[in-house]
Coordinates of C-alpha atoms in Angstrom, one line a residue:
X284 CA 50.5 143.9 118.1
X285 CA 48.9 140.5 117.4
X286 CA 50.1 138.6 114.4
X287 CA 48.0 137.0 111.8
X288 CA 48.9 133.4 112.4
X289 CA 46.6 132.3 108.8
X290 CA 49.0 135.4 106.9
X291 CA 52.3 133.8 107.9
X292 CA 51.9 130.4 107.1
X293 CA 50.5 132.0 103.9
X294 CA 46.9 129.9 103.7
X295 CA 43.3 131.0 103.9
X296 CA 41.4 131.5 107.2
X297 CA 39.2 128.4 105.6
X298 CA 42.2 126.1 105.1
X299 CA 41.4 122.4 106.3
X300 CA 44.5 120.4 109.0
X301 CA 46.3 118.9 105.8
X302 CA 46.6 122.3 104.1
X303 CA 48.0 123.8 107.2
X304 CA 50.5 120.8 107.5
X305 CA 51.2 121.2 103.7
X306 CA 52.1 125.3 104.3
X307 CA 54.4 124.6 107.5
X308 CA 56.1 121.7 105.7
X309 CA 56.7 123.9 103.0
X310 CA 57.6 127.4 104.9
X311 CA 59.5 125.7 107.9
X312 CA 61.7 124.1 104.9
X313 CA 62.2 127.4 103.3
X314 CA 63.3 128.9 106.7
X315 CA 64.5 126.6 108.7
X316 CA 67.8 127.5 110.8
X317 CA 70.0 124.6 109.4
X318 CA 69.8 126.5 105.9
X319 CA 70.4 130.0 107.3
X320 CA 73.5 130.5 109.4
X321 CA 74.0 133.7 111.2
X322 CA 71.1 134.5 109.7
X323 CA 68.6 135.9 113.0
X324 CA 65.7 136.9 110.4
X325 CA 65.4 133.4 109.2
X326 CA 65.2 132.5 112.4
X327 CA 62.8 135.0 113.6
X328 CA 60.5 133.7 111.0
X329 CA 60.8 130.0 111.5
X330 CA 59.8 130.8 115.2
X331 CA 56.9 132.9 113.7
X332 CA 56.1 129.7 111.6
X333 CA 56.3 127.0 114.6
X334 CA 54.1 129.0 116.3
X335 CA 51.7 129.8 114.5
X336 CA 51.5 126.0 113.5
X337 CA 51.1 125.1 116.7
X338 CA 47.7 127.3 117.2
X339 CA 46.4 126.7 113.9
X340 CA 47.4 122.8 113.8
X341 CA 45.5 122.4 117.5
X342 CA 41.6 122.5 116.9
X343 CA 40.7 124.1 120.0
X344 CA 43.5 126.8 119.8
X345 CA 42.4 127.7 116.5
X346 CA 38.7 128.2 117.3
X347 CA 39.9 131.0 120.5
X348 CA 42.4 132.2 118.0
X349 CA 39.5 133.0 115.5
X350 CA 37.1 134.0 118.3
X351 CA 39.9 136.1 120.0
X352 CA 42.6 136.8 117.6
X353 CA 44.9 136.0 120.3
X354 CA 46.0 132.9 121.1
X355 CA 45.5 131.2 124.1
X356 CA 48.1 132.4 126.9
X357 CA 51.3 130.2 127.6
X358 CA 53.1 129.3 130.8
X359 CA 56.4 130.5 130.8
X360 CA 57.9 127.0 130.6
X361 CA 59.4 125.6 126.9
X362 CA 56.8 124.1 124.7
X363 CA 57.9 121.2 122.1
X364 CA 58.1 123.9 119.6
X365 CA 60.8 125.7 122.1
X366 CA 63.0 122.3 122.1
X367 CA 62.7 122.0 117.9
X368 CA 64.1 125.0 117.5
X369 CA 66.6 124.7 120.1
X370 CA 67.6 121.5 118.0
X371 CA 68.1 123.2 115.0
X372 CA 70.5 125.4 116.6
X373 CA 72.6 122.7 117.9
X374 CA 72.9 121.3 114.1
X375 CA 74.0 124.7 113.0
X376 CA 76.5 124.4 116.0
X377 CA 77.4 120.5 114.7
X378 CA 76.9 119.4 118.3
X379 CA 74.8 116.5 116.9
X380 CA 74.3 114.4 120.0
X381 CA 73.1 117.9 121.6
X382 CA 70.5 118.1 118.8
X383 CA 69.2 114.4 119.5
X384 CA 68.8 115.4 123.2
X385 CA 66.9 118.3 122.4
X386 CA 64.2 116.2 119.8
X387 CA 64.0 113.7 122.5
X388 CA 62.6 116.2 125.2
X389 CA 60.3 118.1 122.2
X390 CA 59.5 114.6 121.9
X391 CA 57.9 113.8 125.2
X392 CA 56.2 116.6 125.3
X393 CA 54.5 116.3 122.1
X394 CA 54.9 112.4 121.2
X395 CA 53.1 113.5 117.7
X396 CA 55.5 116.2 116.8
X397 CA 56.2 114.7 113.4
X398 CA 58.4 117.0 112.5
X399 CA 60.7 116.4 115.6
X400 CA 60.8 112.7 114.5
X401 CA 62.1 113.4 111.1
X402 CA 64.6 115.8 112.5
X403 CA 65.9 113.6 114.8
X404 CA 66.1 110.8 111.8
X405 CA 68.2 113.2 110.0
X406 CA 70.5 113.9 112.8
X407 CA 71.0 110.6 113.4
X408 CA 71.7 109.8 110.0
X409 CA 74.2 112.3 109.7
X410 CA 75.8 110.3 112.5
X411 CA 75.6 106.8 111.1
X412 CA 72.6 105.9 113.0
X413 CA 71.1 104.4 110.3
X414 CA 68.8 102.1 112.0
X415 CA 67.8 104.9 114.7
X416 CA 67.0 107.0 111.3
X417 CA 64.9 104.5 110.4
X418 CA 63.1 103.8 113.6
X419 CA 62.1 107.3 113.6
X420 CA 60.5 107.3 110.0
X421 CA 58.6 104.4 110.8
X422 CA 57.2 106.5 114.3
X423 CA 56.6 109.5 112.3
X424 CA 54.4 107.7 109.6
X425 CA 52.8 105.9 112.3
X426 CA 51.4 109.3 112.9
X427 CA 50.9 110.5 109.7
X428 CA 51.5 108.2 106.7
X429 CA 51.4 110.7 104.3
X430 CA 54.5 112.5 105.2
X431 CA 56.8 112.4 102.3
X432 CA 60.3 113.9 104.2
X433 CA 59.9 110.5 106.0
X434 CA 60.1 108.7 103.0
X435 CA 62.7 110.0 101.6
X436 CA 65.1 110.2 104.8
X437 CA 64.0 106.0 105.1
X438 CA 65.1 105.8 101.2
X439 CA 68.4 107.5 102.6
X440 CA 69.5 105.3 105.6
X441 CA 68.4 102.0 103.4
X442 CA 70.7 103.1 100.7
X443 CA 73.5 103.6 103.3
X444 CA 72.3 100.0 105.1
X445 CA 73.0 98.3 101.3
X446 CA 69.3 97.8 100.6
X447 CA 69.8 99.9 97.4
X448 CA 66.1 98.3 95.4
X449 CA 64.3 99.0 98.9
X450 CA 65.7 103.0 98.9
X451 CA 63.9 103.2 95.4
X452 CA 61.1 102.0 96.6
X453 CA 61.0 104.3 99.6
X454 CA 61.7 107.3 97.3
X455 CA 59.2 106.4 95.4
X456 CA 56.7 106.9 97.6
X457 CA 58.5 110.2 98.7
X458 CA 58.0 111.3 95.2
X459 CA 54.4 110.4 94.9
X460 CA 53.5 112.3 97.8
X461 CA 55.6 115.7 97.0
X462 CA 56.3 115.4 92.9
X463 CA 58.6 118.2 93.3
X464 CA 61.5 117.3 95.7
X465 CA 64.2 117.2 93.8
X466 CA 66.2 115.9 96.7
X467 CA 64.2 112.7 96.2
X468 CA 64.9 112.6 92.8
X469 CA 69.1 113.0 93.2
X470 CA 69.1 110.2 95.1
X471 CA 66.8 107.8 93.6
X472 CA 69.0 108.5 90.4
X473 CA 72.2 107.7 92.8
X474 CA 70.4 104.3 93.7
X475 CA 69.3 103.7 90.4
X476 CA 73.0 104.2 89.0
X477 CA 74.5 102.0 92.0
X478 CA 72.3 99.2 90.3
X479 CA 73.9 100.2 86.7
X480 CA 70.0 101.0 85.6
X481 CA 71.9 104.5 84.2
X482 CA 68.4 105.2 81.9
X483 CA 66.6 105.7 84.9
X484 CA 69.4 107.5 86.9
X485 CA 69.6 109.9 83.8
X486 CA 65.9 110.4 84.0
X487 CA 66.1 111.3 87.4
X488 CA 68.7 113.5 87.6
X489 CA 67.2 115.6 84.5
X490 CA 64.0 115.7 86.7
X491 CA 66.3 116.6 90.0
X492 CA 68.0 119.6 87.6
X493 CA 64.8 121.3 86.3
X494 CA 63.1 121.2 90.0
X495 CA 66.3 122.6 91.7
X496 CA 66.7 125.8 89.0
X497 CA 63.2 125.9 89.1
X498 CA 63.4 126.2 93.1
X499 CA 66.2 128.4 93.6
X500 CA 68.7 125.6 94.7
X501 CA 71.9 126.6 93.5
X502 CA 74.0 123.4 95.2
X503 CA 71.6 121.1 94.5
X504 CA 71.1 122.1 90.7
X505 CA 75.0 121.9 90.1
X506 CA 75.8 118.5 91.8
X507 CA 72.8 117.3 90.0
X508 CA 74.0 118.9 86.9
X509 CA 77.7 117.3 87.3
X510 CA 76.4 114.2 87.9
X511 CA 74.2 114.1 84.7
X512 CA 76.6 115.7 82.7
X513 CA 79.6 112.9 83.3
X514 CA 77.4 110.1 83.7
X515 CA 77.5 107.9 80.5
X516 CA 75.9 104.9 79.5
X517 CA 77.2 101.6 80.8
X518 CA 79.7 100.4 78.1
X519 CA 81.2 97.7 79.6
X520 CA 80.1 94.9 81.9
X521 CA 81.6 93.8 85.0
X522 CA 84.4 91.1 83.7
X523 CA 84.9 92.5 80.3
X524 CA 88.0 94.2 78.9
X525 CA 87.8 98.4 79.8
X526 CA 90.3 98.3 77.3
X527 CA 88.8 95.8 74.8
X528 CA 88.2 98.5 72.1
X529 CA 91.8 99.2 71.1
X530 CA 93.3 102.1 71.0
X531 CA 89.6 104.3 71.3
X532 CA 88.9 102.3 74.3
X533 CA 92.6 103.4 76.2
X534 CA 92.1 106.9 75.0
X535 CA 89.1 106.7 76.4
X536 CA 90.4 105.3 79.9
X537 CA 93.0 108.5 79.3
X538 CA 90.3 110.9 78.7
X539 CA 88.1 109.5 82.1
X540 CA 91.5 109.2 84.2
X541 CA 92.4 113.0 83.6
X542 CA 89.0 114.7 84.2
X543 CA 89.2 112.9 87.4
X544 CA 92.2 114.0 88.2
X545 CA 91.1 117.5 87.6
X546 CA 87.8 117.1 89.5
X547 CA 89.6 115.8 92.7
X548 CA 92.5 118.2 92.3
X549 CA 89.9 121.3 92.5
X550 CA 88.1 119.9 95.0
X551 CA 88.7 116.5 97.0
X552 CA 85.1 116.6 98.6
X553 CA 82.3 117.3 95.7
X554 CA 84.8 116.1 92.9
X555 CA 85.5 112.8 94.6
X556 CA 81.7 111.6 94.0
X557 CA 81.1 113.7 90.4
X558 CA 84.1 111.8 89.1
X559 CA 82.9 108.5 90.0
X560 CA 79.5 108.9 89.2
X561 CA 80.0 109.2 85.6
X562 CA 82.4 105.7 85.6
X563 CA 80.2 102.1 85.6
X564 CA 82.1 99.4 87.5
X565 CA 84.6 98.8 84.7
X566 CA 85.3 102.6 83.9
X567 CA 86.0 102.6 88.3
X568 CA 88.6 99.6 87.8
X569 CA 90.5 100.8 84.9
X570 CA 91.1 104.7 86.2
X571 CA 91.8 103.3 89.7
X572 CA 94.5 100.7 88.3
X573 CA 95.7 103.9 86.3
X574 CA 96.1 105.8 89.4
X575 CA 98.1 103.6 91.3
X576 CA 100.1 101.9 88.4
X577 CA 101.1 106.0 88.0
X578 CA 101.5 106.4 91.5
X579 CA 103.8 103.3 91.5
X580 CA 105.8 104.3 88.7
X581 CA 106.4 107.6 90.1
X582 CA 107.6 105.8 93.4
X583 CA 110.1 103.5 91.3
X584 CA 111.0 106.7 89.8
X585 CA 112.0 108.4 92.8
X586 CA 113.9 105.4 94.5
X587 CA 116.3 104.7 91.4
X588 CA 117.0 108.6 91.3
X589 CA 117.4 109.1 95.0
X590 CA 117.8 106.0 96.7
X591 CA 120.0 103.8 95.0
X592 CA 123.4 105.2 97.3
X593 CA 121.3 103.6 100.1
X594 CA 119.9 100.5 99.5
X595 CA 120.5 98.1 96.6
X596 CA 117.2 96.9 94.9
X597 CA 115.8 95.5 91.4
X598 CA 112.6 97.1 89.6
X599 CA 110.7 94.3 90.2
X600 CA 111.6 94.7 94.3
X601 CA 110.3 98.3 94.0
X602 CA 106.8 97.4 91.7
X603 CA 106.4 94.7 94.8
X604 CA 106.7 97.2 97.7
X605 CA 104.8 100.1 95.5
X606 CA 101.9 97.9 95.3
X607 CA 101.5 96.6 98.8
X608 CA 99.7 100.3 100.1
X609 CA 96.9 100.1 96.6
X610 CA 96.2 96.7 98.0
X611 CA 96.0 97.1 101.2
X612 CA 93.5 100.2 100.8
X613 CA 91.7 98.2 98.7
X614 CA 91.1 95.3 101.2
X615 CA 90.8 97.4 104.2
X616 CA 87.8 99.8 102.3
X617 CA 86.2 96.1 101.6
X618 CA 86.4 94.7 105.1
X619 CA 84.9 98.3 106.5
X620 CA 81.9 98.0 104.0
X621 CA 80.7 94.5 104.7
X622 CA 81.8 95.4 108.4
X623 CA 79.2 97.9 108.8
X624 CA 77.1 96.6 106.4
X625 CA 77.3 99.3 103.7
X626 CA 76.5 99.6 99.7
X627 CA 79.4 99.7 97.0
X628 CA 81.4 97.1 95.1
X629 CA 84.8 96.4 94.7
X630 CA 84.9 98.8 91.8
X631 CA 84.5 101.9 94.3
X632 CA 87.3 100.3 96.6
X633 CA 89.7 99.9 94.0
X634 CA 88.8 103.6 92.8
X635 CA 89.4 105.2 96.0
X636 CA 92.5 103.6 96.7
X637 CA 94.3 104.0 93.3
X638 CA 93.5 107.7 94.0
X639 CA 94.7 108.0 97.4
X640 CA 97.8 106.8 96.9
X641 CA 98.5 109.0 93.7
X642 CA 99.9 112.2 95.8
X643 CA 101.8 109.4 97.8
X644 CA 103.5 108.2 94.8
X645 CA 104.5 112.0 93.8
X646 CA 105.7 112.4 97.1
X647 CA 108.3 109.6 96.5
X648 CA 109.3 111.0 93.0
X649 CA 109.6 114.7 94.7
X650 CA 112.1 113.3 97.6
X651 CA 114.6 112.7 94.9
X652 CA 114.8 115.9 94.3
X653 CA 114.4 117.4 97.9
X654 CA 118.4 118.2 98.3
X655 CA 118.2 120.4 95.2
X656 CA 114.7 122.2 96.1
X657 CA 115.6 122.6 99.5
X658 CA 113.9 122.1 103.3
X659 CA 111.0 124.5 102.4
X660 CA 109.5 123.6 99.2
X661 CA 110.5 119.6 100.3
X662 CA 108.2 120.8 103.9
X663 CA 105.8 122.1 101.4
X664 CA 105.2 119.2 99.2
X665 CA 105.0 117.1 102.3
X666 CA 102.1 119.1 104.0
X667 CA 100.6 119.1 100.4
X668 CA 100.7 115.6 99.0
X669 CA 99.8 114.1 102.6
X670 CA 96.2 116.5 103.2
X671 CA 95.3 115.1 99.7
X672 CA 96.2 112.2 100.8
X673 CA 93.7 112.2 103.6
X674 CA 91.0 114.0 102.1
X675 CA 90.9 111.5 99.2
X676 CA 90.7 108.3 101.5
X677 CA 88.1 110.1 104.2
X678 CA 86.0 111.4 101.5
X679 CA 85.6 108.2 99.6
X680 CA 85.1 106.3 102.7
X681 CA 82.0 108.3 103.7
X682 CA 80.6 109.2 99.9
X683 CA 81.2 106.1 98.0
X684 CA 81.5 103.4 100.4
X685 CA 79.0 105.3 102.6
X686 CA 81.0 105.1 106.1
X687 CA 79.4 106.9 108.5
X688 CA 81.0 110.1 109.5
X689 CA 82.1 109.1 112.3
X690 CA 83.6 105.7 111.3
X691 CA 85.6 107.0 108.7
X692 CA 86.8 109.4 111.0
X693 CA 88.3 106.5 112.5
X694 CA 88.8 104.6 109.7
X695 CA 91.2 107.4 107.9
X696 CA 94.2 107.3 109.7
X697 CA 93.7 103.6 110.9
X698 CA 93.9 102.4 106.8
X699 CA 96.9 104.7 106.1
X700 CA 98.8 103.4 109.2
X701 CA 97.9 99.8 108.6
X702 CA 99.0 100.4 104.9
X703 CA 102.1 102.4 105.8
X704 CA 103.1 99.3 108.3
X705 CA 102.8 96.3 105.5
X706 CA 104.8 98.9 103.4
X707 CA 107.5 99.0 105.9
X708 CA 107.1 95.1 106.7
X709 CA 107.7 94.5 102.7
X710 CA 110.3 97.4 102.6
X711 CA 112.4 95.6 105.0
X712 CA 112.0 91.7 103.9
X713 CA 113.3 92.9 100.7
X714 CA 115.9 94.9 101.5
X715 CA 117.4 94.5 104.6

């Protein structure tokens, strides 16, 4: 039984070449694999769609197809379509080089499959490509200028280059060609509140909340929600006191330093970001000093109650040694964003390491108590404090200093291994 190509992309049997590109844009979104896991109806139907965009999209297929109702007979070789959706399954599987390979050959045999171009910008965005990402944009509106997924996957990888003004304007234009991707929206806000323009990041994100209820997107309406509802308006400027308003402004640095804490405690990945969202530049300073001055405290804690049979130190020894792995994060998260060339401030460094090396800190205070609690609660704490501990530092290198995936991969273990070594090298000048 033939199928109606016009009926499932869900446009008239008069519909012009834009408003066929305009219903598989829309439908192939709805349905595409990368969204629907284990799900083999979904990808039935994107099939379904592919194809008949492929008939429909190709002016002499179409006038057989209306003649005929069937479409013209294929060889039994793969067709570009074949390798897209191949591609999609290799994201689903993560095997992201795999993906690129199978774009490339969907590529050559259709070197104006747009939406192979943008697929293989996303892909190669997800692994840091950011330049590759935006070579492919710039081929896919070579081809058709109009397309506003282009757009917004250039604002993406300019925002992740550092060229946070020329992502706004690239959204922009995403924007103005689909008014209701939310996506779009999110991250324009993001960009506009790197800059500290927090009016226009609140805008955005109220726009980005009413498109994603309004469309069914259940993640996307809550981390836009989050992100609205913590965000505040700047307060304090870069080089004034956090704490200049007395006693309201430390209660207020109290206030900011424990929902954090409770964000990143629930969840290290999405409450990472959420939390420091809401902070401007100062509000990131003073909760990540917090952090580590409490994670340093706890340490000094911890040595005088359980050390002190073993090594013979003064409080000021200990504050020395407890602050050599907070600086050293923060340095090392510096030198990996200008190294590859990434957005952020100092702020976000000092943020993420003040957090990361909270659970350390407690892990210090709990080891003077591990002879009363025992091998398997001490064992316990260990396995605890330490996955926080990496979670923390890999998550902030790929969400607020926008590391690529890979590189902070890397970059994890490499920063906790170079911190843990100038730890030791203090450790030892001063005691031993």
């Amino acid at each position: 039984m033939n199928q109606d190509y016009y009926q499932i992309l869900r446009i008239s049997h008069r519909a012009n070449l834009e408003e066929i590109k305009a219903a598989f844009r829309k439908l192939a979104r709805q349905y595409h694999p990368d969204l629907h896991p284990d799900n083999p109806e979904a990808e039935a139907e994107f099939k379904r769609i592919c194809e008949a965009y492929e008939v429909l999209s190709d002016l002499a297929q179409r006038q057989l197809y209306d003649r005929t109702g069937t479409p013209e007979p294929r060889d039994s070789a793969p067709n570009a379509y074949d390798f897209y959706v191949r591609g999609a399954k290799k994201i689903l599987e993560k095997n992201y080089r795999g993906a690129i390979a199978q774009y490339d050959r969907a590529i050559r045999l259709n070197p104006n499959f747009v939406e192979a171009y943008l697929k293989r910008a996303e892909v190669r965005h997800k692994l840091g490509d950011d330049r590759g990402a935006l070579e492919d944009c710039r081929l896919a509106l070579a081809i058709d200028p109009n397309y506003s997924d282009a757009y917004y996957y250039q604002g993406r990888a300019r925002y992740r280059l550092g060229y946070t003004q020329s992502a706004i304007e690239a959204y922009n234009q995403a924007i103005a060609i689909e008014p209701d991707d939310g996506q779009a929206y999110y991250h324009r806000g993001v960009a506009h509140h790197d800059l500290n323009e927090m009016a226009m990041a609140v805008k955005d994100w109220q726009t980005a909340i009413a498109m994603f209820q309004a469309q069914g997107d259940g993640s996307g309406y809550k981390l836009a929600r989050d992100s609205l509802r913590r965000l505040k308006k700047q307060r304090w400027r870069w080089g004034e006191n956090p704490l200049g308003d007395g006693f309201f402004g430390a209660s207020r640095i109290a206030g900011m330093t424990l929902l954090t804490l409770w964000d990143v405690a629930r969840n290290p990945n999405g409450g990472l970001l959420n939390a420091y969202l809401r902070l401007d530049r100062g509000e990131a300073v003073a909760v990540g000093t917090v952090f580590a001055a409490i994670a340093n405290c706890a340490f000094i804690t911890g040595a005088f109650w359980g050390w002190r049979k073993w090594f013979i130190y003064s409080f000021f020894d200990l504050l020395l040694v407890g602050l050599v792995p907070f600086l050293a994060l923060t340095v090392l998260g510096a030198i990996a964003r200008f190294s590859w060339r990434r957005s952020g401030s100092w702020a976000g460094d000092i943020f993420v390491a003040g957090l990361t090396v909270l659970p350390t800190g407690f892990l210090a205070l709990a080891s003077a108590f591990s002879t009363q609690w025992g091998l398997p609660v001490a064992v316990a704490l260990t396995v605890l404090g330490s996955s926080y501990t990496v979670l923390i530092l890999y998550h902030g290198c790929t969400q607020i200093n926008n590391l690529p995936e890979s590189v902070a991969a890397i970059a994890t273990p490499l920063f906790l291994l170079i911190a843990g070594w100038l730890t030791y090298i203090a450790f030892s000048a001063l005691f031993f």
